[in-house]
């Protein structure tokens, strides 16, 4: 049985191929969230962070966790662990030499989450040059965002140039006096 004593809000997510919807209740049953949910990691993370800041621990329940619900579930799971716990868990794996699954079980962490943290710590420390560091990932995300904005601006400029080209191509008539 799952202990839900420290949960501030229960967020049920109905996930679909094109749209998601979230419905949040406090332990007392008060509706605090009833909105469409985004389908991208940064936007989902922002929603979860906002709920966490307002209500504390957020328990996310996803209706299709093995398929289209995997992204919201992964983001929610990842957002739920404090940085101090992540650092402590990685230190424990590195210093004890115990298997990741055993350390994860002892600390109440999902083993795949801990495995990812350990791998990312190895990358950030220079031990895995084949993978991107956290700084490189952040830089790449920023570049992708800027690229998307530039593409959008470029589309606007193309549309504007087509519009003005049509205006210039039309024969001009002199007004009659």
Coordinates of C-alpha atoms in Angstrom, one line a residue:
X1 CA 0.0 0.0 0.0
X2 CA 1.3 3.4 -1.0
X3 CA 1.7 6.0 1.8
X4 CA 0.1 9.2 0.7
X5 CA 0.3 11.1 3.9
X6 CA 2.7 13.8 2.6
X7 CA 0.9 14.3 -0.7
X8 CA -0.2 17.9 -1.3
X9 CA -2.1 17.3 -4.5
X10 CA -3.1 14.2 -6.5
X11 CA -2.9 14.9 -10.3
X12 CA -4.7 12.5 -12.5
X13 CA -3.7 12.7 -16.2
X14 CA -5.7 11.4 -19.1
X15 CA -3.2 11.1 -21.9
X16 CA -4.1 10.9 -25.6
X17 CA -2.1 10.9 -28.8
X18 CA -2.8 14.6 -29.5
X19 CA -3.9 16.0 -26.2
X20 CA -3.6 15.5 -22.4
X21 CA -5.8 16.7 -19.6
X22 CA -4.9 17.0 -15.9
X23 CA -7.3 17.0 -12.9
X24 CA -5.8 17.8 -9.5
X25 CA -7.4 17.3 -6.1
X26 CA -6.1 18.0 -2.6
X27 CA -6.3 15.2 0.0
X28 CA -9.5 16.9 1.2
X29 CA -11.0 16.5 -2.2
X30 CA -10.9 20.1 -3.3
X31 CA -10.4 20.6 -7.0
X32 CA -7.3 22.7 -7.6
X33 CA -6.5 21.9 -11.2
X34 CA -8.6 21.1 -14.2
X35 CA -6.8 22.0 -17.5
X36 CA -5.4 20.7 -20.7
X37 CA -1.8 19.5 -20.2
X38 CA 1.1 20.3 -22.5
X39 CA 2.8 17.5 -24.5
X40 CA 6.4 18.6 -24.2
X41 CA 8.9 18.0 -21.5
X42 CA 9.7 21.7 -20.6
X43 CA 6.1 22.7 -20.4
X44 CA 5.1 19.6 -18.4
X45 CA 8.0 20.3 -16.0
X46 CA 6.8 23.9 -15.6
X47 CA 3.3 22.7 -14.7
X48 CA 4.6 20.2 -12.2
X49 CA 7.0 22.7 -10.7
X50 CA 4.1 25.2 -10.3
X51 CA 1.9 22.7 -8.5
X52 CA 4.8 21.6 -6.4
X53 CA 5.6 25.1 -5.3
X54 CA 1.9 25.7 -4.4
X55 CA 1.0 22.4 -2.8
X56 CA 4.1 20.5 -1.9
X57 CA 4.4 16.9 -3.1
X58 CA 2.5 16.1 -6.2
X59 CA 1.4 12.5 -6.9
X60 CA 0.9 12.0 -10.6
X61 CA -1.4 9.2 -11.8
X62 CA -1.2 8.5 -15.5
X63 CA -3.7 6.3 -17.3
X64 CA -1.3 4.8 -19.9
X65 CA 2.1 4.7 -18.2
X66 CA 3.7 2.1 -20.6
X67 CA 2.9 3.9 -23.8
X68 CA 1.8 7.5 -24.5
X69 CA 1.8 8.3 -20.8
X70 CA 5.5 7.7 -20.4
X71 CA 6.6 11.3 -21.0
X72 CA 4.4 12.9 -18.3
X73 CA 5.2 10.1 -15.9
X74 CA 9.0 10.4 -16.4
X75 CA 8.9 14.2 -16.0
X76 CA 6.8 13.9 -12.9
X77 CA 9.0 11.2 -11.4
X78 CA 12.1 13.2 -12.2
X79 CA 10.7 16.5 -10.8
X80 CA 9.7 14.8 -7.6
X81 CA 13.2 14.2 -6.1
X82 CA 15.0 17.0 -4.4
X83 CA 18.5 17.9 -5.6
X84 CA 20.0 16.9 -2.2
X85 CA 18.5 13.4 -2.5
X86 CA 19.9 13.0 -6.0
X87 CA 23.4 14.1 -4.9
X88 CA 23.3 11.8 -1.8
X89 CA 22.1 8.9 -3.9
X90 CA 24.9 9.3 -6.5
X91 CA 27.5 9.6 -3.8
X92 CA 26.2 6.4 -2.2
X93 CA 26.4 4.5 -5.4
X94 CA 29.9 5.7 -6.1
X95 CA 31.3 5.3 -2.6
X96 CA 29.7 2.0 -1.6
X97 CA 30.1 0.0 -4.8
X98 CA 26.7 -1.4 -4.2
X99 CA 24.4 -2.0 -7.2
X100 CA 22.2 0.9 -8.2
X101 CA 19.0 -1.1 -7.7
X102 CA 20.0 -1.8 -4.0
X103 CA 20.8 1.8 -3.2
X104 CA 17.6 2.9 -5.0
X105 CA 15.5 0.5 -3.0
X106 CA 17.1 1.7 0.3
X107 CA 16.5 5.3 -0.5
X108 CA 13.0 4.9 -2.0
X109 CA 14.0 6.0 -5.4
X110 CA 13.1 4.4 -8.7
X111 CA 16.2 2.4 -9.9
X112 CA 16.1 3.8 -13.4
X113 CA 16.0 7.4 -12.1
X114 CA 19.0 6.7 -10.0
X115 CA 20.8 5.0 -12.9
X116 CA 20.2 8.1 -15.0
X117 CA 21.5 10.4 -12.3
X118 CA 24.7 8.3 -11.9
X119 CA 25.3 8.2 -15.7
X120 CA 24.8 12.0 -15.9
X121 CA 27.2 12.6 -13.0
X122 CA 29.8 10.5 -14.8
X123 CA 29.2 12.6 -17.9
X124 CA 29.5 15.8 -16.0
X125 CA 32.7 14.7 -14.3
X126 CA 34.3 13.9 -17.7
X127 CA 34.1 10.1 -17.4
X128 CA 31.8 9.6 -20.4
X129 CA 33.1 11.8 -23.3
X130 CA 30.6 10.1 -25.7
X131 CA 27.6 11.7 -24.0
X132 CA 26.6 15.4 -23.5
X133 CA 27.2 17.1 -20.2
X134 CA 24.4 18.9 -18.4
X135 CA 25.9 22.2 -19.5
X136 CA 26.0 21.0 -23.1
X137 CA 22.4 19.8 -22.9
X138 CA 21.2 23.2 -21.5
X139 CA 23.1 25.0 -24.3
X140 CA 21.6 22.7 -26.9
X141 CA 18.1 23.3 -25.6
X142 CA 18.7 27.1 -25.7
X143 CA 20.1 26.8 -29.3
X144 CA 17.0 24.8 -30.3
X145 CA 14.7 27.3 -28.8
X146 CA 16.5 30.2 -30.6
X147 CA 16.4 28.2 -33.8
X148 CA 12.7 27.7 -33.5
X149 CA 12.2 31.4 -32.9
X150 CA 14.3 32.3 -35.9
X151 CA 12.4 29.9 -38.1
X152 CA 9.2 31.5 -37.0
X153 CA 10.5 35.0 -37.7
X154 CA 11.7 33.8 -41.1
X155 CA 8.3 32.5 -41.9
X156 CA 6.7 35.8 -41.0
X157 CA 9.3 37.7 -43.2
X158 CA 8.6 35.3 -46.1
X159 CA 4.9 35.9 -45.8
X160 CA 5.4 39.7 -45.6
X161 CA 7.7 39.6 -48.7
X162 CA 5.1 37.7 -50.7
X163 CA 2.4 40.1 -49.6
X164 CA 4.5 43.2 -50.6
X165 CA 5.6 41.5 -53.9
X166 CA 2.0 41.0 -54.9
X167 CA 1.2 44.6 -54.0
X168 CA 4.1 45.8 -56.2
X169 CA 3.1 43.6 -59.1
X170 CA -0.4 45.0 -59.4
X171 CA -0.8 47.5 -62.2
X172 CA -1.3 51.0 -60.9
X173 CA -4.1 53.1 -62.2
X174 CA -4.3 56.8 -62.0
X175 CA -7.2 58.2 -60.2
X176 CA -9.5 60.1 -62.5
X177 CA -10.1 63.8 -61.8

